[in-house]
Coordinates of N, CA and C in Angstrom, one line a residue:
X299 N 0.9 -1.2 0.0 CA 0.0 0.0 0.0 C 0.9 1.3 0.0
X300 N 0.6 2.1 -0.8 CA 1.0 3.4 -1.1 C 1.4 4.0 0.2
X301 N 2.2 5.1 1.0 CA 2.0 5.9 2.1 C 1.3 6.8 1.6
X302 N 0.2 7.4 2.6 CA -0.5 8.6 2.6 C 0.3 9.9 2.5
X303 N -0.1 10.9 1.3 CA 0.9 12.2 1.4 C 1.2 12.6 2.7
X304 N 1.7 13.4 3.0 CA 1.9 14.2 4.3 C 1.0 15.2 4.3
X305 N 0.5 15.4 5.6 CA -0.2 16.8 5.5 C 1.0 18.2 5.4
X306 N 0.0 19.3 4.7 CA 1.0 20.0 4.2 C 1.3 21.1 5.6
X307 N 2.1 21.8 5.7 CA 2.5 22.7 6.8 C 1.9 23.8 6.5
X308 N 1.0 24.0 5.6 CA 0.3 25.5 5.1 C -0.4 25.0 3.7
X309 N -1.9 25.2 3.9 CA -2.8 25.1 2.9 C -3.4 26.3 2.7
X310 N -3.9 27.0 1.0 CA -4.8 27.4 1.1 C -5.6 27.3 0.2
X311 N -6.6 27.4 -0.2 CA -8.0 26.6 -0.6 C -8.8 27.5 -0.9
X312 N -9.0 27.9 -2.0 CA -9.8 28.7 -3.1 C -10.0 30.0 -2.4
X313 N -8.6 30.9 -2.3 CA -8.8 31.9 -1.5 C -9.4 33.1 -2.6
X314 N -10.0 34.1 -2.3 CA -10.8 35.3 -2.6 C -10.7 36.4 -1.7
X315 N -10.5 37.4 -2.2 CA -10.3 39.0 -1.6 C -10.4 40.3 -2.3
X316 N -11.3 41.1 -2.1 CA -11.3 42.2 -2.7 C -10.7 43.1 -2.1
X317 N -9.8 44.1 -2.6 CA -10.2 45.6 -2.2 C -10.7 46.4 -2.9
X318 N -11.7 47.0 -2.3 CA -12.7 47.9 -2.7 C -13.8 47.2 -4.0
X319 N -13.2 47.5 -5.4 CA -14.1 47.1 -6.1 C -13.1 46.2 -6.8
X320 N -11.4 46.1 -6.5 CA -11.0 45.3 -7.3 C -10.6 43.8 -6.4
X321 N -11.0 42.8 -7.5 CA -11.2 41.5 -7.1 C -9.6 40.8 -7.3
X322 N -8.6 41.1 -6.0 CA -7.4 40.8 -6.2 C -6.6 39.6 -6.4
X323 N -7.5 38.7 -5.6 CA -7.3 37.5 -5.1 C -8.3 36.6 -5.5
X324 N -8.4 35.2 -6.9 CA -9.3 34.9 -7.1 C -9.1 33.2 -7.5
X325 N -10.1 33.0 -6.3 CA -9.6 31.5 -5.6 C -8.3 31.0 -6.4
X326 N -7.3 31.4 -5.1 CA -6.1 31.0 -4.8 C -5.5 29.9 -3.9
X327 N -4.9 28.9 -4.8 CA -4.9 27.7 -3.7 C -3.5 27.3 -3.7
X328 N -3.0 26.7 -2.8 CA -2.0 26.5 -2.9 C -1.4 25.7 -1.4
X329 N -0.2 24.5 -1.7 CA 0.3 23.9 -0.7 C 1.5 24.1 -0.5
X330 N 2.0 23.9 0.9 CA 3.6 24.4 1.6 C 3.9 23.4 2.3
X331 N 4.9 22.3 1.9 CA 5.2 21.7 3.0 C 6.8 21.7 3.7
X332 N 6.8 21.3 4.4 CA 8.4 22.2 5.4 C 9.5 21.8 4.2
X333 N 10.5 22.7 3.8 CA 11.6 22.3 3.4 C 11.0 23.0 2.1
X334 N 10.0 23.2 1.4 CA 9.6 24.0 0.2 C 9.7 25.5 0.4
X335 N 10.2 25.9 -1.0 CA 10.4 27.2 -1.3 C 9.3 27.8 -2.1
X336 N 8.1 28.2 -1.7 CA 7.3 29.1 -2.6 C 7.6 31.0 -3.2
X337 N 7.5 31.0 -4.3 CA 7.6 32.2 -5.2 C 6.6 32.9 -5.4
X338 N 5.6 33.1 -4.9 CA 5.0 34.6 -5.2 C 5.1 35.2 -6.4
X339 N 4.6 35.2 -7.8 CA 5.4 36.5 -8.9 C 4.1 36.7 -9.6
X340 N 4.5 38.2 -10.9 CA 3.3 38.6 -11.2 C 3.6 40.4 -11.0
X341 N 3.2 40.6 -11.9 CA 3.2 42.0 -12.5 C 2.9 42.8 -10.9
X342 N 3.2 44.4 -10.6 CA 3.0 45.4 -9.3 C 1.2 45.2 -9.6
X343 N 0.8 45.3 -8.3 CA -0.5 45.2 -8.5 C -1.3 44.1 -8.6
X344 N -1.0 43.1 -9.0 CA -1.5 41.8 -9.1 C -2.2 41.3 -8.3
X345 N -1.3 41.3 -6.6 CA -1.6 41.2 -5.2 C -1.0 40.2 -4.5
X346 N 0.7 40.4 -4.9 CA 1.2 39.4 -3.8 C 1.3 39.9 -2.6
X347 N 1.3 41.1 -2.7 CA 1.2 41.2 -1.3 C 0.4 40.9 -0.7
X348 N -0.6 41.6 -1.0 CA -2.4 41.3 -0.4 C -2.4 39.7 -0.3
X349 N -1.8 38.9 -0.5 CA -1.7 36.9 -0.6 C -1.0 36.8 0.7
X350 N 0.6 37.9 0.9 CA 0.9 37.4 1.6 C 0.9 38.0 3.2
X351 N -0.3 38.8 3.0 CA -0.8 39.3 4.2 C -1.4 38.5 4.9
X352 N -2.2 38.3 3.9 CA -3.7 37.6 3.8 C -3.4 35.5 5.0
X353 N -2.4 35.4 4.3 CA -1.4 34.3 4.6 C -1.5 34.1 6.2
X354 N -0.6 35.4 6.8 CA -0.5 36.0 8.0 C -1.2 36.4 8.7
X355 N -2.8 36.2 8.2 CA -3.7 36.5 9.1 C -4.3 37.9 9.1
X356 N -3.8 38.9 8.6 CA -3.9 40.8 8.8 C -4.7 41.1 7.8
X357 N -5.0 40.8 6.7 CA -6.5 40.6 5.9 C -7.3 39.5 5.8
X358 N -8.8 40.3 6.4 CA -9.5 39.0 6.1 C -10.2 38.7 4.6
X359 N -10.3 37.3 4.5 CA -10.6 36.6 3.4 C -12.3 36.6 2.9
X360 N -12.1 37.4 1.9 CA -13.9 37.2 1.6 C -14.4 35.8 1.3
X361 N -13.4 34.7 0.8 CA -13.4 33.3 1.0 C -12.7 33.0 0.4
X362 N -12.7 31.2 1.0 CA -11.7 30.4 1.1 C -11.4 30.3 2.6
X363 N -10.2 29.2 2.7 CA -10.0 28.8 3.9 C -8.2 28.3 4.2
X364 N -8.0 29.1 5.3 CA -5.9 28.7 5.4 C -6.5 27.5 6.2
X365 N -5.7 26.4 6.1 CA -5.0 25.6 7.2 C -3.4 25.7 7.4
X366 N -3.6 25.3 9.3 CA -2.2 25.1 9.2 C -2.2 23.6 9.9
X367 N -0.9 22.7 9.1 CA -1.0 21.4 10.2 C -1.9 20.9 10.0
X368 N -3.2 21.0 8.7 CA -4.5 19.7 8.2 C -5.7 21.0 9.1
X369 N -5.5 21.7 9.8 CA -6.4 22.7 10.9 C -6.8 23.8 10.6
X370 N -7.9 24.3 10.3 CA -8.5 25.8 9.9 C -7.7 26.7 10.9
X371 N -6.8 27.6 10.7 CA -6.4 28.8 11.3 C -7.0 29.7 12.0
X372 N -8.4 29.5 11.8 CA -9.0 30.2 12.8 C -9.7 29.4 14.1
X373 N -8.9 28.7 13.7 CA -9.2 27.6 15.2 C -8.1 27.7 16.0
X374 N -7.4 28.2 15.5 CA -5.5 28.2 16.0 C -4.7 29.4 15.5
X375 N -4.9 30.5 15.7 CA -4.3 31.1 16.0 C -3.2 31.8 16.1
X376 N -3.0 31.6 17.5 CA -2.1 31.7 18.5 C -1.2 30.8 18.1
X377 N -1.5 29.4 17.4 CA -0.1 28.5 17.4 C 0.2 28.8 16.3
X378 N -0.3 29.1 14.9 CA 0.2 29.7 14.1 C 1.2 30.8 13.9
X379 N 0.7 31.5 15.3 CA 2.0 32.8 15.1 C 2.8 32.8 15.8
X380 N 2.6 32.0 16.7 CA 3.7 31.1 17.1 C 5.2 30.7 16.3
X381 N 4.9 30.2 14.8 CA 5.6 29.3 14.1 C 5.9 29.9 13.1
X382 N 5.2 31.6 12.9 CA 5.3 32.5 12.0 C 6.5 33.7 11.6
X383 N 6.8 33.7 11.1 CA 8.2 34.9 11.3 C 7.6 35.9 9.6
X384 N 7.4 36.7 9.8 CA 6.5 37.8 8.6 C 7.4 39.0 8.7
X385 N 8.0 39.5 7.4 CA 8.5 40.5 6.9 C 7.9 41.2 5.6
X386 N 7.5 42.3 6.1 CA 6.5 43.4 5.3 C 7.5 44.0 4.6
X387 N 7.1 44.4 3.4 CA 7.8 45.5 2.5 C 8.6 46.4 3.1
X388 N 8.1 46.9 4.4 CA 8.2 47.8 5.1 C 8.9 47.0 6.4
X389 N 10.2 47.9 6.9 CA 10.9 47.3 7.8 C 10.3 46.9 9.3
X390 N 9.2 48.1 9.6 CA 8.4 48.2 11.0 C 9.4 48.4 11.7
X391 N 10.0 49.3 12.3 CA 11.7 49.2 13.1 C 11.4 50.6 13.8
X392 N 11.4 50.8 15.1 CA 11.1 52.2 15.8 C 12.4 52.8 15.4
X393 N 12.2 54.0 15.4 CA 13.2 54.8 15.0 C 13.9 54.9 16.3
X394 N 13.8 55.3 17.4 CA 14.3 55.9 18.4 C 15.3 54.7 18.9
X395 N 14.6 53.3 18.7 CA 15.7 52.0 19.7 C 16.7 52.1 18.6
X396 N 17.7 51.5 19.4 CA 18.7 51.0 19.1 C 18.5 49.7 18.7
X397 N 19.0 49.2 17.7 CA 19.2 47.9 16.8 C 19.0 46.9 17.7
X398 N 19.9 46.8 18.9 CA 19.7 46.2 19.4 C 18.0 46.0 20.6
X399 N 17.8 46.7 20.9 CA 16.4 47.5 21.6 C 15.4 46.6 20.6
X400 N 15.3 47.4 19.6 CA 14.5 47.3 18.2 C 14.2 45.1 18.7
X401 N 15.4 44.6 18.2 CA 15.1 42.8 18.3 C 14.9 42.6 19.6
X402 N 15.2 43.0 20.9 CA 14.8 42.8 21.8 C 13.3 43.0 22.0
X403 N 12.7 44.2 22.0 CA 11.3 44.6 22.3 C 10.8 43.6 21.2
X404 N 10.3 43.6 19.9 CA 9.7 42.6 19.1 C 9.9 41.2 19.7
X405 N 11.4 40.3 19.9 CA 11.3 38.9 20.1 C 11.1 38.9 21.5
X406 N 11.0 39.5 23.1 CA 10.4 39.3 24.0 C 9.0 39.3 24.3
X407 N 8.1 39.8 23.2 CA 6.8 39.1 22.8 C 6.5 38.1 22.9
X408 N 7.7 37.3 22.3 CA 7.5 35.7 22.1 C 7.9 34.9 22.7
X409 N 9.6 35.6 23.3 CA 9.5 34.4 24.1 C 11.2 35.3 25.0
X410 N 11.1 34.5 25.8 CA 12.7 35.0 26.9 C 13.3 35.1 25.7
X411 N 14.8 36.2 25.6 CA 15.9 36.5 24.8 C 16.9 36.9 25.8
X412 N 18.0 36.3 25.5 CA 19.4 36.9 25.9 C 20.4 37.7 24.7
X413 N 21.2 38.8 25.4 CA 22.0 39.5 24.5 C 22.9 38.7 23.6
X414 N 23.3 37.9 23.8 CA 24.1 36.9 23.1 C 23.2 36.1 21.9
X415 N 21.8 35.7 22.1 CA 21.7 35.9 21.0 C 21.1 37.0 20.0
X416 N 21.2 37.7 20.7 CA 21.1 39.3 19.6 C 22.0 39.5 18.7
X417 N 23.1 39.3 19.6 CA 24.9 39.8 19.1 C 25.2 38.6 18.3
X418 N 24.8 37.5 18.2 CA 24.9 36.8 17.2 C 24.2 37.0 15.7
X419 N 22.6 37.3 16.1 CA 22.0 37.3 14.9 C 22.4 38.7 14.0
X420 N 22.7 39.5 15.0 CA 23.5 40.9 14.1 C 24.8 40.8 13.7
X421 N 25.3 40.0 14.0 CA 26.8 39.5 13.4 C 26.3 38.2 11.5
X422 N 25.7 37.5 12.1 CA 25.0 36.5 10.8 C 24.2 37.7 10.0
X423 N 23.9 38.4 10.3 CA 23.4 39.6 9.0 C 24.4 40.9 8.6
X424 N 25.6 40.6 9.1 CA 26.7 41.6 8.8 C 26.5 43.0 9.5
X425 N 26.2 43.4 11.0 CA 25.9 44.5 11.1 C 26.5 44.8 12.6
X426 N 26.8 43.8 13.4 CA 27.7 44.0 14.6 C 27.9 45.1 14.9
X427 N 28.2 46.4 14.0 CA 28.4 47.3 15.3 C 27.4 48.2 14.7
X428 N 26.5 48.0 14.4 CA 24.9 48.6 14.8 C 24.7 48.6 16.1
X429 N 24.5 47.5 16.8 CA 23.7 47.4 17.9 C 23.3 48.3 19.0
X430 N 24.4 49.4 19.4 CA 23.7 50.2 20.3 C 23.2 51.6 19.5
X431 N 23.6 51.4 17.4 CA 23.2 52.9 17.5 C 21.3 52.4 17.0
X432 N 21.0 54.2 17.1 CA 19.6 54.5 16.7 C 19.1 54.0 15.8
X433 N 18.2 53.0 15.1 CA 17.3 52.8 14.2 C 17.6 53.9 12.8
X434 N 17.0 54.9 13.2 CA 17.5 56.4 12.6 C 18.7 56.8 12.0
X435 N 19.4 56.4 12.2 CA 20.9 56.8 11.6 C 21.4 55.3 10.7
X436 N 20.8 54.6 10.8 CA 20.8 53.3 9.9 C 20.8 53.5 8.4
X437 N 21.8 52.8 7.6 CA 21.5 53.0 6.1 C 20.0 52.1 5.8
X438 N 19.3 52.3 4.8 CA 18.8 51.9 4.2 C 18.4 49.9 4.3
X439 N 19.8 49.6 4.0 CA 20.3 48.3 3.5 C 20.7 47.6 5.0
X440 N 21.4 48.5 5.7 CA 21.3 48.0 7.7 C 19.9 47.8 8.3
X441 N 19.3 49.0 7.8 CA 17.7 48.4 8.3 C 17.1 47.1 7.7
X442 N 17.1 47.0 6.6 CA 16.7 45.8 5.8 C 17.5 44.4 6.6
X443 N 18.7 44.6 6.7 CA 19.5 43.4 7.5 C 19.0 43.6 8.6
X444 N 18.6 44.5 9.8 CA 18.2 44.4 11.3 C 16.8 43.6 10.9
X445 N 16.0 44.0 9.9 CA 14.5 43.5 9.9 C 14.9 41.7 9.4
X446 N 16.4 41.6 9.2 CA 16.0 39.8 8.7 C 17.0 39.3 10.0
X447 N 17.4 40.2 11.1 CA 17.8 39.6 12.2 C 16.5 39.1 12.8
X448 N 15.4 39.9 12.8 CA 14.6 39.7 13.4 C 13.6 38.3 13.1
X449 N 13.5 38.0 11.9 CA 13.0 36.8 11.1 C 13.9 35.8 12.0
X450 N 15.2 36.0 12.2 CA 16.2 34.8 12.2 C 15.7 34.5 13.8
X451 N 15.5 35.4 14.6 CA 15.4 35.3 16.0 C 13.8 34.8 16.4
X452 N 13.0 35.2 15.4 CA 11.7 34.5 15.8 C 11.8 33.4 15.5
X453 N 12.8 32.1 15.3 CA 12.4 30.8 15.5 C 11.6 30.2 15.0
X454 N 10.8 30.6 14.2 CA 9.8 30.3 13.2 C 9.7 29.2 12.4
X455 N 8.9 28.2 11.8 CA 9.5 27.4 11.2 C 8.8 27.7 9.2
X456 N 8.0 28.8 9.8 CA 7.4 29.4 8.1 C 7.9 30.9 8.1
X457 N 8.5 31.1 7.2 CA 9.1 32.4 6.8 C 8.2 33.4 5.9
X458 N 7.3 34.3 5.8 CA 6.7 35.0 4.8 C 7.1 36.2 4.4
X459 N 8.2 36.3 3.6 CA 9.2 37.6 3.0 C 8.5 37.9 1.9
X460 N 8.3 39.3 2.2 CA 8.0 40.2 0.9 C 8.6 41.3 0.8
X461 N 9.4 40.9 -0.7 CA 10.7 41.9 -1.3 C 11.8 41.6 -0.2
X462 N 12.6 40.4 0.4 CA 13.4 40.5 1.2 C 14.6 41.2 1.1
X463 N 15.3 41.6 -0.5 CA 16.1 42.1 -0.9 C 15.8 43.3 -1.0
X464 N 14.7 44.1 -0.8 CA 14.9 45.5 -0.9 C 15.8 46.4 0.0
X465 N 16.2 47.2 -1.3 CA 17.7 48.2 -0.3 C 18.8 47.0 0.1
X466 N 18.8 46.1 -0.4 CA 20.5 45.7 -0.4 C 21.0 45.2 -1.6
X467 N 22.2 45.6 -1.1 CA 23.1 45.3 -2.7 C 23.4 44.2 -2.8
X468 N 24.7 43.8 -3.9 CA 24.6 42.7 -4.1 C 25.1 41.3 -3.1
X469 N 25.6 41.7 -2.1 CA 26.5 41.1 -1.0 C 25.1 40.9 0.0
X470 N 23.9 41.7 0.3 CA 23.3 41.7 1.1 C 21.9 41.1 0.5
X471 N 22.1 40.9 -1.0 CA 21.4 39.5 -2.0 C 21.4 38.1 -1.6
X472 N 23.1 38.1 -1.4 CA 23.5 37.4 -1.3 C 23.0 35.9 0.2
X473 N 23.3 37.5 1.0 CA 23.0 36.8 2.0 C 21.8 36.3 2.7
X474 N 20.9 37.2 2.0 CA 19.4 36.7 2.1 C 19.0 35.2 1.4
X475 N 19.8 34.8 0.5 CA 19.7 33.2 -0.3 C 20.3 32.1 0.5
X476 N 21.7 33.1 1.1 CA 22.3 32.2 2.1 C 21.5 31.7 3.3
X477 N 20.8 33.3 3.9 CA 19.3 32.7 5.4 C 18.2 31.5 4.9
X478 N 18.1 31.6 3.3 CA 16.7 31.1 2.6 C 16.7 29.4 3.3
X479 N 18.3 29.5 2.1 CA 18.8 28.0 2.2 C 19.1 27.4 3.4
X480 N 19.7 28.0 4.2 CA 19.5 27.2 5.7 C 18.8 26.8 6.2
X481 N 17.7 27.9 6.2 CA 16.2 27.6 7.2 C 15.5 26.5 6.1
X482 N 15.5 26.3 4.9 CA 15.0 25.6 4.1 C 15.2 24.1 4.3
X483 N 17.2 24.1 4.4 CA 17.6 22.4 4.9 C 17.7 22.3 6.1
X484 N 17.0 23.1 7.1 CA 16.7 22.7 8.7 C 15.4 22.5 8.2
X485 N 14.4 22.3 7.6 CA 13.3 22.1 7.4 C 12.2 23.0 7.6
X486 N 12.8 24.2 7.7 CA 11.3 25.3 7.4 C 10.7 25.5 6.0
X487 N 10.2 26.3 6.1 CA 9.2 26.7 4.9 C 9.3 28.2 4.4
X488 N 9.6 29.0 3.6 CA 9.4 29.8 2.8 C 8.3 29.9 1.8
X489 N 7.7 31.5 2.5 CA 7.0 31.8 0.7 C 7.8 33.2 0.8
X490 N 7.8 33.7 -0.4 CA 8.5 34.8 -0.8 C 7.5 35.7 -2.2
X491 N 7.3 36.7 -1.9 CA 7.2 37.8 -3.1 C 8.5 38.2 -3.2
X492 N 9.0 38.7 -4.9 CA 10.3 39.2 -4.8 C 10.2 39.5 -6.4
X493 N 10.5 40.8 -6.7 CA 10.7 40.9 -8.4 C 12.0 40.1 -8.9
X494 N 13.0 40.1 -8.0 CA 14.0 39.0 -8.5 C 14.1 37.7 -8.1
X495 N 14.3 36.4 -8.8 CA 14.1 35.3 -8.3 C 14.9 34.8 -7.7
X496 N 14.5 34.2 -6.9 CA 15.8 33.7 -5.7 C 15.9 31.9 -5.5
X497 N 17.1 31.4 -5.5 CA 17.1 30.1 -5.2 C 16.1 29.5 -6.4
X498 N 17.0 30.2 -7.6 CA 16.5 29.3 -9.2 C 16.3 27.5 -8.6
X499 N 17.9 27.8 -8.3 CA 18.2 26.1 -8.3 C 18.2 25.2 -7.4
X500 N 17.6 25.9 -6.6 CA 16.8 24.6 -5.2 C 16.0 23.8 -6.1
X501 N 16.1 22.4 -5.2 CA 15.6 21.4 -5.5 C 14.3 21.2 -5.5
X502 N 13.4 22.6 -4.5 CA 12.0 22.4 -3.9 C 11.3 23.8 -4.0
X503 N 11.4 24.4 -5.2 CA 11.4 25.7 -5.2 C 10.0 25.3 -6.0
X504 N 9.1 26.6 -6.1 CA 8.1 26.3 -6.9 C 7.7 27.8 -7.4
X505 N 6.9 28.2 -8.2 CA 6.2 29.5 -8.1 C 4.5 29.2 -8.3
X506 N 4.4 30.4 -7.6 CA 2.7 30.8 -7.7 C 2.7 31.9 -8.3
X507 N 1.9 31.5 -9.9 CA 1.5 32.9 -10.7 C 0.1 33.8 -10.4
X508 N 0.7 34.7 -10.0 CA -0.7 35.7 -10.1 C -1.5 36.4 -11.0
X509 N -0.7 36.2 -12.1 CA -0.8 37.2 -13.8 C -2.2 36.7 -14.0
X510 N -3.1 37.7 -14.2 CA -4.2 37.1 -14.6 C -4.6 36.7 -16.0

């Protein structure tokens, strides 16, 4: 007898969403299971973003249905976000903390943190001696690296990056393919929006087209 598939680590099932009068999202389905790399792509406008909000919980769905783990997500929650690590277009980074401040206040939400691993995850994103300055005085491309320290420290085992490469050059490209692949062969899960493609040549990469 055959083995039964696995259940997948993220389902979703003929999703639908408007805003306002445009119909963005039109039953969109799609499976994630740990160690898979999903792609997001599709002309500005489309709505990956709006997918991968939507994903995360922060828009509701005019229909359709996420599971996580074989489980409707609105049964769960809390364990969902739990296992979630979400990076917005947008860094969300207070200006006033310090880099270090900044990962501290976000990842003590979730759960006890020590400086050591702070000082680590800002060392693995190249930015070590950030840590005690201002948010504010940050290039561009340091902010984008403090915002994928913070992905790295939420322990997460589903990654949802959208545009993760914005504002870094080609070294800080790089390194984002480098975080992909790791967390990918520890067995997490990635979906990604990104106008450039990343991890052509993973073994488990897939895309979701949105082009209508």
């Amino acid at each position: 007898m055959a083995d039964s598939p696995a259940v997948p680590l993220l389902e979703a099932r003929a999703l639908h969403l408007w805003r306002g009068e445009n119909h963005l999202l039109r039953g969109v389905s799609f499976t994630v299971q740990s160690g898979e790399f999903l792609q997001v792509t599709g002309p500005n406008g489309v709505g990956k973003s709006t997918l991968l909000r939507a994903v995360c919980l922060l828009l509701p769905l005019e229909a359709g249905e996420l599971l996580w783990r074989g489980a409707p997500m609105t049964s769960q929650r809390d364990e969902f976000a739990a296992h979630l690590a979400y990076l917005a277009h947008a860094n969300a980074l207070k200006a006033d903390l310090s880099a270090e401040e900044n990962l501290r206040f976000e990842i003590a939400l979730r759960r006890p943190i020590e400086r050591s691993e702070i000082e680590h995850a800002l060392g693995v994103v190249g930015i070590p001696q950030c840590a005690r300055l201002p948010m504010r005085v940050l290039s561009a491309g340091q902010r984008r690296r403090l915002a994928l320290a913070r992905v790295l420290l939420c322990r997460a085992s589903l990654w949802v990056l959208d545009e993760p490469t914005t504002n870094l050059d080609a070294d800080g490209s790089a390194l984002v393919e480098r975080l992909l692949l790791q967390h990918l062969e520890s067995g997490g899960a990635v979906i990604t929006a990104a106008h450039v493609g990343l991890l052509a040549s993973y073994r488990a990469s897939r895309s979701l087209d949105l082009r209508r």
